[in-house]
Tab-separated table of C-alpha atoms in Angstrom:
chain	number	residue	atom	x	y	z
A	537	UNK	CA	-85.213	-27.036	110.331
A	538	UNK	CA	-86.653	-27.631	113.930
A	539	UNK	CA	-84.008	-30.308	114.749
A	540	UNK	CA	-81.008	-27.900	113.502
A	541	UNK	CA	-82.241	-24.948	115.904
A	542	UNK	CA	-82.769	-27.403	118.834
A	543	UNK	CA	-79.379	-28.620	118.430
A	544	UNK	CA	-78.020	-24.947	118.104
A	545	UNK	CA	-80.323	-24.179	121.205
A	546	UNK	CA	-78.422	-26.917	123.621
A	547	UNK	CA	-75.305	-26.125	122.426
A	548	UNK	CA	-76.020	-22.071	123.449
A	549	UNK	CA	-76.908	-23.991	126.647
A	550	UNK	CA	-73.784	-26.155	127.072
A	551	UNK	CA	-71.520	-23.015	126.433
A	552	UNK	CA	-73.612	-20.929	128.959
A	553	UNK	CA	-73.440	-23.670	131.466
A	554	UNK	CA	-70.019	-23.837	130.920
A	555	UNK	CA	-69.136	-20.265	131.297
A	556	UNK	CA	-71.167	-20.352	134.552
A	557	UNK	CA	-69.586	-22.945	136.101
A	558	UNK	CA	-66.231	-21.122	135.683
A	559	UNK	CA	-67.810	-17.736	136.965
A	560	UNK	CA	-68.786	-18.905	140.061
A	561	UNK	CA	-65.801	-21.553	140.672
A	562	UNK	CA	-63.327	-18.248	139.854
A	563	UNK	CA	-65.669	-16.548	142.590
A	564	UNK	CA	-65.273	-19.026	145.513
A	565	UNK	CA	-61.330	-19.583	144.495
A	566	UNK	CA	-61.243	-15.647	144.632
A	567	UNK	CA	-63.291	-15.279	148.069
A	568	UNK	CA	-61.122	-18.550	149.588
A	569	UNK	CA	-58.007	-16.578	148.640
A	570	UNK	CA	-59.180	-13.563	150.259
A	571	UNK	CA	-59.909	-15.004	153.401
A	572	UNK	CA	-56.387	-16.878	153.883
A	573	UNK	CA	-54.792	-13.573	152.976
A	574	UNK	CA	-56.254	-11.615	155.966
A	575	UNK	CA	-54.802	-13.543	159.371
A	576	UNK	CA	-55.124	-12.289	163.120
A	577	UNK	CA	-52.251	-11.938	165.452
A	578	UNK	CA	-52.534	-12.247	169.247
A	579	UNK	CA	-49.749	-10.361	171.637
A	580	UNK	CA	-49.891	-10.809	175.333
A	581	UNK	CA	-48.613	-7.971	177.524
A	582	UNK	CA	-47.681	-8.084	181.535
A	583	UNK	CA	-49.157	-4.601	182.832
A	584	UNK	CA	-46.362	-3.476	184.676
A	585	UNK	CA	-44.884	-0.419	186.406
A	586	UNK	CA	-42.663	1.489	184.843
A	587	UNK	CA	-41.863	5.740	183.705
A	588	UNK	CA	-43.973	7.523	181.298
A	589	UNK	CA	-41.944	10.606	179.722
A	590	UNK	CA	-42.463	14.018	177.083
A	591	UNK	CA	-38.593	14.632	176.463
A	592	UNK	CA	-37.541	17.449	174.201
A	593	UNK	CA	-34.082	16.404	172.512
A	594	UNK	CA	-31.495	18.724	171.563
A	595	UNK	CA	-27.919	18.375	170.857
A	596	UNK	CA	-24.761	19.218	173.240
A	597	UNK	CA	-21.113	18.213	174.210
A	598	UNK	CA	-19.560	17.908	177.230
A	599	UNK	CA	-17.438	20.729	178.824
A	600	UNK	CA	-15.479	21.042	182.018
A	601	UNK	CA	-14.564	24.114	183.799
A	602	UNK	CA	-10.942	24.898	184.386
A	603	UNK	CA	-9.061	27.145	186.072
A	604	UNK	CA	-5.842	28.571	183.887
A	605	UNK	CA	-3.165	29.001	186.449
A	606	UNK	CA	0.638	30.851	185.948
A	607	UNK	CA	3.449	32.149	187.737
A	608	UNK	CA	3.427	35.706	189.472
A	609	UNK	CA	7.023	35.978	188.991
A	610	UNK	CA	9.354	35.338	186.007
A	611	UNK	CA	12.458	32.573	186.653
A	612	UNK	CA	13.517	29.001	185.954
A	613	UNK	CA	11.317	26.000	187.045
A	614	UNK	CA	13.104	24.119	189.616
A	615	UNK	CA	10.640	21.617	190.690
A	616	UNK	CA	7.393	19.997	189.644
A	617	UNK	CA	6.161	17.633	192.005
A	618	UNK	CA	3.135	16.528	190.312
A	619	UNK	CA	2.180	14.956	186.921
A	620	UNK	CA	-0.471	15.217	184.440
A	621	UNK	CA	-3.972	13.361	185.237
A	622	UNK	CA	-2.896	13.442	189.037
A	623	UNK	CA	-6.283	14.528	191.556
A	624	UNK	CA	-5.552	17.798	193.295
A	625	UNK	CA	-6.289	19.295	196.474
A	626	UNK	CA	-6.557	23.415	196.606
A	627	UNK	CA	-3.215	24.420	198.153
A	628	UNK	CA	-1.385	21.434	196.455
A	629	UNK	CA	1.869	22.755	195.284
A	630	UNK	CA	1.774	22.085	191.111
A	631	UNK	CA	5.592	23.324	190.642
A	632	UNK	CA	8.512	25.755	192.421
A	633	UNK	CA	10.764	28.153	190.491
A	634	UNK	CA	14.350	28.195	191.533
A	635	UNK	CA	13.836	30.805	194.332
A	636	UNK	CA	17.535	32.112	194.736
A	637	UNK	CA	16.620	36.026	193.997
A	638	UNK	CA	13.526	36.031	196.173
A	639	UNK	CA	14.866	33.836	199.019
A	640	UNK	CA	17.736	36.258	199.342
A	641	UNK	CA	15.516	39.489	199.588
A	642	UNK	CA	13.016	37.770	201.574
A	643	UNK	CA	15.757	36.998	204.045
A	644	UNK	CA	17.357	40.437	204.031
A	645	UNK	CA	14.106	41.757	204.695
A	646	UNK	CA	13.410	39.413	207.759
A	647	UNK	CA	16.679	40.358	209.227
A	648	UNK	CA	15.866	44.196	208.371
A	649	UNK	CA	12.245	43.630	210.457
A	650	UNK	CA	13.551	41.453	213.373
A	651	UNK	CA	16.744	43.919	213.743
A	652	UNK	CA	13.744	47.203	213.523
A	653	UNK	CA	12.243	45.404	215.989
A	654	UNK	CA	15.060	45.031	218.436
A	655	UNK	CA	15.997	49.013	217.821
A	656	UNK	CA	12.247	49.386	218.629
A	657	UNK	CA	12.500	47.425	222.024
A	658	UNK	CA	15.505	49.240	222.921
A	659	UNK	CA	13.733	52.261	222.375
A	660	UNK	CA	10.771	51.427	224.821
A	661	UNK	CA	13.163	49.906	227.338
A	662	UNK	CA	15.128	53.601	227.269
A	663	UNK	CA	12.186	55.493	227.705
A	664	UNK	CA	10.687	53.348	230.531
A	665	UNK	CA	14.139	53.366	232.316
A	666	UNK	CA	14.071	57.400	232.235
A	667	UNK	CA	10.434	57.396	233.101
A	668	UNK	CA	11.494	55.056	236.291
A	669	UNK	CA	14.071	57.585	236.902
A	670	UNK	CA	12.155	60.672	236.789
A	671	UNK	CA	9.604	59.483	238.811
A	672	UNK	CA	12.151	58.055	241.261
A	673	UNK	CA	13.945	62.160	241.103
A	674	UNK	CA	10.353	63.473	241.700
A	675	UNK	CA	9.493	61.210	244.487
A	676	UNK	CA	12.804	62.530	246.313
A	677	UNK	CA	12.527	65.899	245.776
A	678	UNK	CA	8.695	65.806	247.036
A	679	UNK	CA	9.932	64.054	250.489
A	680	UNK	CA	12.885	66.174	250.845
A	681	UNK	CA	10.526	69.675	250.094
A	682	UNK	CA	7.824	68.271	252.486
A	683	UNK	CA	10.777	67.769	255.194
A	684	UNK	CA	12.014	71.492	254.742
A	685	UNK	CA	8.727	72.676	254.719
A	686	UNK	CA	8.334	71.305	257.872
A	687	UNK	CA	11.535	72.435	259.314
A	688	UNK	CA	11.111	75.547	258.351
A	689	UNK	CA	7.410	76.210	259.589
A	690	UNK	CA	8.805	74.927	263.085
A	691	UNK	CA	11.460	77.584	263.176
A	692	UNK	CA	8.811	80.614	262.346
A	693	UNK	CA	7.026	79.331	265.344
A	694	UNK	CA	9.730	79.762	267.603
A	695	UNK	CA	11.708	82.276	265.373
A	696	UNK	CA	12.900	83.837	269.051
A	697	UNK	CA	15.162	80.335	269.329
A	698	UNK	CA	16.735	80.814	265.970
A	699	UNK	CA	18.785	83.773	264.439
A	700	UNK	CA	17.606	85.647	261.649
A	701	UNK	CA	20.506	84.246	259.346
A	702	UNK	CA	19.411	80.707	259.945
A	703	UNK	CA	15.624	81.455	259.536
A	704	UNK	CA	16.559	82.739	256.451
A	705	UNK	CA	19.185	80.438	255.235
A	706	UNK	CA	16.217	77.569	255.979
A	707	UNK	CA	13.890	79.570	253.477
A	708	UNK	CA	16.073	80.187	251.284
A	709	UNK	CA	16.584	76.253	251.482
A	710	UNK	CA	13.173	75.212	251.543
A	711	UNK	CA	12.446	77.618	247.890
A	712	UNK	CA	15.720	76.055	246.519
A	713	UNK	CA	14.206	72.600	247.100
A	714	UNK	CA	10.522	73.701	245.458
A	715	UNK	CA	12.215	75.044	242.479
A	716	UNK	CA	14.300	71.678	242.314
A	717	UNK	CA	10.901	69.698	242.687
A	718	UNK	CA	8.696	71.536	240.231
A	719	UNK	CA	11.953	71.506	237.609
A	720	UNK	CA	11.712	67.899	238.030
A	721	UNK	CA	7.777	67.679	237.447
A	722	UNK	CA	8.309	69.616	234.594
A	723	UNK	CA	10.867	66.828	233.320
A	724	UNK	CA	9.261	63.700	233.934
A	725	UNK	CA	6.331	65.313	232.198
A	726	UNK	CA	8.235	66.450	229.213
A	727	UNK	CA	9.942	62.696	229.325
A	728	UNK	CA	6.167	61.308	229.775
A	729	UNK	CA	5.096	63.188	226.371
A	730	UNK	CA	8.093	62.706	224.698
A	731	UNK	CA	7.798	59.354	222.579
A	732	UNK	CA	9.775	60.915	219.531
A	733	UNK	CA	12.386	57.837	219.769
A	734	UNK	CA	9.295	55.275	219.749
A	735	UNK	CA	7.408	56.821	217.456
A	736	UNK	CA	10.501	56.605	214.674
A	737	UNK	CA	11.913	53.309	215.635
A	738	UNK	CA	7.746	52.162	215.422
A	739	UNK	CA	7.621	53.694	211.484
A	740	UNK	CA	10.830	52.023	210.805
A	741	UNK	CA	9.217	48.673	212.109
A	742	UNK	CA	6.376	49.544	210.208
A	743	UNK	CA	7.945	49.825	207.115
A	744	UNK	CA	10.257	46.917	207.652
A	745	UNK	CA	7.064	44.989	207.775
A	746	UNK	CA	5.833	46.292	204.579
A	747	UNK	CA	9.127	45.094	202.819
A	748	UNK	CA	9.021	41.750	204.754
A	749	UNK	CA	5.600	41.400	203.610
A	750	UNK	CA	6.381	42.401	199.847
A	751	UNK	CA	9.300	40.184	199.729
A	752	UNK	CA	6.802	37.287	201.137
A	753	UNK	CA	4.706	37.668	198.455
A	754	UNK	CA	7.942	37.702	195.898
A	755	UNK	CA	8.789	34.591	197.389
A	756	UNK	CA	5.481	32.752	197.325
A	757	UNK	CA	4.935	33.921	193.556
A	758	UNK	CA	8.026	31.381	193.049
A	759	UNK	CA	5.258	28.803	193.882
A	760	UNK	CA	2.536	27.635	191.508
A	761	UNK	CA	-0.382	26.087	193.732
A	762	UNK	CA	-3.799	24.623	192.763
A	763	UNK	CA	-6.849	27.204	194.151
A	764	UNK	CA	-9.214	24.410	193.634
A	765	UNK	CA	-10.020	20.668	194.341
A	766	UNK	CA	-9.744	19.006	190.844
A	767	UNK	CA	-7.324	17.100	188.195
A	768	UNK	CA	-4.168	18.342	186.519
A	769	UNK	CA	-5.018	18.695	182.782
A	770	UNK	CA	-2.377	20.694	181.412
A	771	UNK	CA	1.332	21.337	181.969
A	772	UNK	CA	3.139	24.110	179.807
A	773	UNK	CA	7.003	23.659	180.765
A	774	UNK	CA	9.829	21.569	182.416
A	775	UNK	CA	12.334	21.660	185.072
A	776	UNK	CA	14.967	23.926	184.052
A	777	UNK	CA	12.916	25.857	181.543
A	778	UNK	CA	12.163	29.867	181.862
A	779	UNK	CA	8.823	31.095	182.443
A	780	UNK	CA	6.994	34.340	182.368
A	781	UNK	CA	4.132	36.182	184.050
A	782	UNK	CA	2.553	36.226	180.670
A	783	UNK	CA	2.005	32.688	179.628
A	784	UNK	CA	-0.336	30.146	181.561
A	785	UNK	CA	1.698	26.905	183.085
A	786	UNK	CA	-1.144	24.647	184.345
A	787	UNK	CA	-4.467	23.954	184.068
A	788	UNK	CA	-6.902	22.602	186.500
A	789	UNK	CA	-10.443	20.828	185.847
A	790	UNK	CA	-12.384	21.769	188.812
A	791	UNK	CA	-13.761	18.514	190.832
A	792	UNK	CA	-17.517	18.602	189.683
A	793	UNK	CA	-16.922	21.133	186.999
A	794	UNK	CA	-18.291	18.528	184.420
A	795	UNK	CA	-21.197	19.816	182.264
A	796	UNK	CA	-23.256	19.540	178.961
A	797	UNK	CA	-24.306	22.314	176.430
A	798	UNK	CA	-27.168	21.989	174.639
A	799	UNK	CA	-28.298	24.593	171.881
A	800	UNK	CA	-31.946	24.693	172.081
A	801	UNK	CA	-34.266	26.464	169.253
A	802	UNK	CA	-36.176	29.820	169.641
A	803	UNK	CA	-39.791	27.520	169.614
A	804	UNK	CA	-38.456	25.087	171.952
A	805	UNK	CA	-36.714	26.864	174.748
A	806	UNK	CA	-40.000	27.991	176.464
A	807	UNK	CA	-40.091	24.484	177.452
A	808	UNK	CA	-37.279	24.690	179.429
A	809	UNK	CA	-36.626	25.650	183.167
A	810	UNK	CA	-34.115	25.936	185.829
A	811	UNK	CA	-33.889	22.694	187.983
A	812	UNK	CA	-35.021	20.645	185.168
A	813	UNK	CA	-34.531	17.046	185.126
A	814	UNK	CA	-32.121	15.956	182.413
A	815	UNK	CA	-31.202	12.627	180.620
A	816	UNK	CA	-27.479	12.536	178.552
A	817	UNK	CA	-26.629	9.978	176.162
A	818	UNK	CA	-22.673	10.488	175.091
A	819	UNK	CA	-22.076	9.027	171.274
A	820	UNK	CA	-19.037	7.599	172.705
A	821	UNK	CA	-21.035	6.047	175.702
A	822	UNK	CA	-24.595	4.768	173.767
A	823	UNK	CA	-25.689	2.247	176.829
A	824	UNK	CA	-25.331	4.557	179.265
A	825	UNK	CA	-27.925	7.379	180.231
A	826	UNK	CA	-26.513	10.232	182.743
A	827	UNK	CA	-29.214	12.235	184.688
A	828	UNK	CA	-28.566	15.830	185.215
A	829	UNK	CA	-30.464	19.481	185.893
A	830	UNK	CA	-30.369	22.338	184.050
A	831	UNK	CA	-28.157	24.723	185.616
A	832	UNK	CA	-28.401	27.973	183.577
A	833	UNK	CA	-30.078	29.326	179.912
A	834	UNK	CA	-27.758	31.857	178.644
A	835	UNK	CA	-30.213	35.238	177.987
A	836	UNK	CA	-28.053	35.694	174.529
A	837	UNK	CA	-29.214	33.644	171.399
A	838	UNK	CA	-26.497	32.002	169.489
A	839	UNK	CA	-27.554	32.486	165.272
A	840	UNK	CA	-26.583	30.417	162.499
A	841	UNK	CA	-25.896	31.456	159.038
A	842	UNK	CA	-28.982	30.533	158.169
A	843	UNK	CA	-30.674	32.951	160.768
A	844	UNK	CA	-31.569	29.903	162.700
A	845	UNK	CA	-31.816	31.199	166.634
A	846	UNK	CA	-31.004	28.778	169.586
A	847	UNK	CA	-30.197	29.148	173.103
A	848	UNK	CA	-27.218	27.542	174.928
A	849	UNK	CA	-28.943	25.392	178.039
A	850	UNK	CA	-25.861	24.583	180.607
A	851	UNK	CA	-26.532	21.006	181.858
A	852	UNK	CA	-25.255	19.965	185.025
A	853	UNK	CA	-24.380	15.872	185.768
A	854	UNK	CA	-25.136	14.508	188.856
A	855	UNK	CA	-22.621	11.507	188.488
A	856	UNK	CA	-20.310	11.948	185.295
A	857	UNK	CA	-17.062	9.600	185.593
A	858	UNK	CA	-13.610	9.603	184.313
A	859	UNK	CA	-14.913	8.487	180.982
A	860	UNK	CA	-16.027	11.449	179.880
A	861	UNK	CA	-13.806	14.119	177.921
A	862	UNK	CA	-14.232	18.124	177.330
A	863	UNK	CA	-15.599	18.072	173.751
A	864	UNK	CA	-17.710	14.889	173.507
A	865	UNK	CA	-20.958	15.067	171.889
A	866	UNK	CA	-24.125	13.604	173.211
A	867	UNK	CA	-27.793	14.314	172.852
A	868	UNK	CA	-29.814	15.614	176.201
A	869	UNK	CA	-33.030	14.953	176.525
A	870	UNK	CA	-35.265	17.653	178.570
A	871	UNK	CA	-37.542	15.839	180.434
A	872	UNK	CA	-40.769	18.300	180.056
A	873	UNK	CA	-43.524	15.830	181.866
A	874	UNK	CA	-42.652	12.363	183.619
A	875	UNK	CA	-44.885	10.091	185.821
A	876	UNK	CA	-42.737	7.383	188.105
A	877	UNK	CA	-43.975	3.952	189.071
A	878	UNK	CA	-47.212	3.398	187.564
A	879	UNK	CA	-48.863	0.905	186.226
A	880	UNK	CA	-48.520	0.890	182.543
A	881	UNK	CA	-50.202	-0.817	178.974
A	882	UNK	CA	-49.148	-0.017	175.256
A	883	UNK	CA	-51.932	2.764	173.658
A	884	UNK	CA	-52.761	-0.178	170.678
A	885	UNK	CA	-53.666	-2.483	173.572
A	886	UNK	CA	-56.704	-0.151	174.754
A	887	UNK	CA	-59.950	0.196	172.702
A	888	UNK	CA	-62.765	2.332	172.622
A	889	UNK	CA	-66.258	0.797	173.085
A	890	UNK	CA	-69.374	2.947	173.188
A	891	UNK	CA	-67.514	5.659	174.464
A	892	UNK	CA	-65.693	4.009	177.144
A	893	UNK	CA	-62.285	2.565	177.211
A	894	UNK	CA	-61.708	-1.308	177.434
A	895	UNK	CA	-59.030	-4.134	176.885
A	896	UNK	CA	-59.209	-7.606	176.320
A	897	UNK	CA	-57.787	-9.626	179.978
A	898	UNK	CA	-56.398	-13.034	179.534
A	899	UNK	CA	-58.112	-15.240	182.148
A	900	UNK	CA	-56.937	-18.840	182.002
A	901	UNK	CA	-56.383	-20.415	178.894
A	902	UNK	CA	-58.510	-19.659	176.011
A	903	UNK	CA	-60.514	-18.194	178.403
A	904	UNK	CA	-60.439	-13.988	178.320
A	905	UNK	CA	-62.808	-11.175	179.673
A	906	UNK	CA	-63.433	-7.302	178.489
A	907	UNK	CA	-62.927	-5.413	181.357
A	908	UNK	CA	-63.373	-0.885	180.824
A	909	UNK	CA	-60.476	0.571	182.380
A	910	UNK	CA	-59.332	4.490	182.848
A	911	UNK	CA	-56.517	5.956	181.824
A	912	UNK	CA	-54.194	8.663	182.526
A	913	UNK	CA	-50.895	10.115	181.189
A	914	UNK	CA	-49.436	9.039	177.831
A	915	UNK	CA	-46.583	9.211	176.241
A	916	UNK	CA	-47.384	8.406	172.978
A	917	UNK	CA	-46.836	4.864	173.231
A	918	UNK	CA	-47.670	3.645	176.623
A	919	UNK	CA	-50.165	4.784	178.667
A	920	UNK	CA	-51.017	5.151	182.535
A	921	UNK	CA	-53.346	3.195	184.049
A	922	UNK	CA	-55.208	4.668	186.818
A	923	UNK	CA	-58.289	1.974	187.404
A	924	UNK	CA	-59.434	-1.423	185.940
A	925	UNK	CA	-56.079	-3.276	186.103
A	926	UNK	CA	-53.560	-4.240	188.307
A	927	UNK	CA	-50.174	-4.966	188.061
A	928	UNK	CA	-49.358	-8.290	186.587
A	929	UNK	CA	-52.750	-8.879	184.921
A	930	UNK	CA	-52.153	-9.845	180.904
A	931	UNK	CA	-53.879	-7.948	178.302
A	932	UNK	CA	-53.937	-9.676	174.715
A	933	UNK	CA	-53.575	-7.520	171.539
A	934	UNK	CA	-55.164	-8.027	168.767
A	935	UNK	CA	-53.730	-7.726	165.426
A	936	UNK	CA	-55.018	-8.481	161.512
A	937	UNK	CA	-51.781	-8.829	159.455
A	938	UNK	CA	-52.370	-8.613	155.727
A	939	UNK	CA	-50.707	-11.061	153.690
């Protein structure tokens, strides 16, 4: 009875043993497992110098002001000496109407002006002549009354040598002669003040002018010229075709006319100023990144139909090129804080140790150092560093990947 609860007794043993044996062989297989699932990652970074940014992105298209020209006078197109795409100069002729009308009445009116002009020089040489002439009557009559006077004033002193017929004959004379000088006083000064002749053949001048100068401007309507420096974007007709006063002919992107649009929301536009810098990535143009300013933020909102408010932020570039089309979408990127040239290390490479900020330096190999640095501006993945490091120094990062 002994011998059968012995053996029952090693055989609890055995089977306990056993189960023990796999408990704690599942528990090291389970712990190795762990441990070769968990594996660290080193990445070595070369602090360097480079821009830390805060954009705000919104989304815009390019526009491009132009300047709708068209003709001042009605007609037929007689010459276009340009083509479409071609760089123009302001004043550059862009095309002529046949100017057969215009060239006529601005010619008729020439000949009207330069022919009002002769009648007026006519007039002025006349009325000097007479003026020459009455001063030349004047100057006589005063010599020949100051030589009577004379006479006469000799023969009262010796009025005994002299008859009383001839003393008064010689006054008679000498009052003759007065009356014959101050009539002629009278004259030049009436032909002085009289400029009646002048004065009409002047207003007829005048007016001559006027309809020289109206058929001038006739004439020049005929011709369609660019106002501005820029590039030929749009032609409306042909040679030989009939335009109007009414319909535009040409268009004209203005040189450096080239600008972006943004819309940018109600709770974002307060971060947005006059003179601030810009970046512009064009969808058709992903590698390259044009730097602009903002020019202007319109005061009206623009609303969606969702009652979404945003406000239109003009965007001038400071180089755009050729490339770049009236229409084409891009994203801008308001730069709202930016720090140039400094020395730079990714956030996850800096640690916090008892309050202080370290990274791990990569001396020689295997051989590294904690050093505490300082930091400065971030943004959000790099950070600034303003002491501790210099530029070239490598800084490992440290990284547990979970298998």
């Amino acid at each position: 009875m002994n011998l059968e609860i012995l053996i029952k007794n090693k055989r609890i043993v055995v089977v306990a043993a056993i189960i023990t044996v796999f408990l704690v062989t599942g528990f090291y297989l389970s712990n190795s497992k762990n441990a070769d699932a968990s594996t660290e990652t080193i990445k070595e970074v070369t602090v360097r110098k480079d821009t830390l940014k805060v954009d705000m992105v919104s989304d815009g298209k390019a526009e491009v002001s132009t300047v709708n020209l068209r003709f001042e006078a009605n007609g037929i197109v007689g010459e276009i000496p340009v083509f479409l795409g071609q760089e123009l100069k302001a004043g550059d002729v862009i095309a002529r109407l046949v100017p057969d009308k215009y060239q006529y009445e601005f010619d008729t009116a020439k000949a009207g002006y330069q022919s009002a002009l002769a009648k007026l020089q006519k007039a002025r040489e006349q009325y000097e002549s007479q003026i020459l002439s009455e001063e030349l009557k004047v100057a006589g009559l005063e010599e020949e009354l100051a030589k009577e006077q004379m006479q006469y004033e000799a023969m009262i002193k010796v009025k005994e040598a002299f008859t009383e017929q001839e003393v008064e004959l010689k006054r008679i004379t000498l009052e003759n002669v007065k009356k014959s000088y101050e009539a002629a006083i009278k004259a030049y000064e009436r032909t002085k003040n009289s400029l009646s002749d002048i004065e009409q053949e002047r207003a007829a001048v005048d007016q001559a002018l006027a309809s020289l100068k109206k058929a001038e401007i006739n004439l020049d309507s005929t011709v369609l010229k660019s106002p501005v420096d820029g590039k030929l974007v749009y032609l409306s007709g042909n040679i030989g075709e009939s335009v109007s006063t009414s319909a535009d002919f040409a268009k004209v992107a203005e040189k450096g006319g080239l600008y972006v649009t943004a819309g940018v929301l109600e709770l974002d536009i307060g971060k947005v100023f006059k003179g601030q810098e810009s970046e512009v990535v064009f969808e058709a143009f992903p590698d390259d990144v044009y730097t602009g300013k903002v020019e202007d933020i319109e005061y009206l909102p623009v609303t969606d139909p969702s009652g979404i408010i945003a406000y239109n932020v003009k965007v001038s570039l400071d180089n755009p090129d050729d490339r770049i089309r009236s229409g084409m979408t891009c994203t801008v990127s308001f730069i709202v804080k930016q720090k140039k040239d400094v020395l730079v290390i990714p956030n996850e490479a800096v640690k916090r140790v008892n309050g202080e900020q370290v990274v791990e330096v990569k001396k020689g190999e295997g051989e590294t150092e904690v050093r505490k640095i300082k930091t400065g501006f971030t943004d959000g993945r790099n950070s600034e560093v303003l002491e501790g490091l210099n530029q070239g120094d490598r800084v490992l990062i440290r990284q547990k990947a979970v298998r």
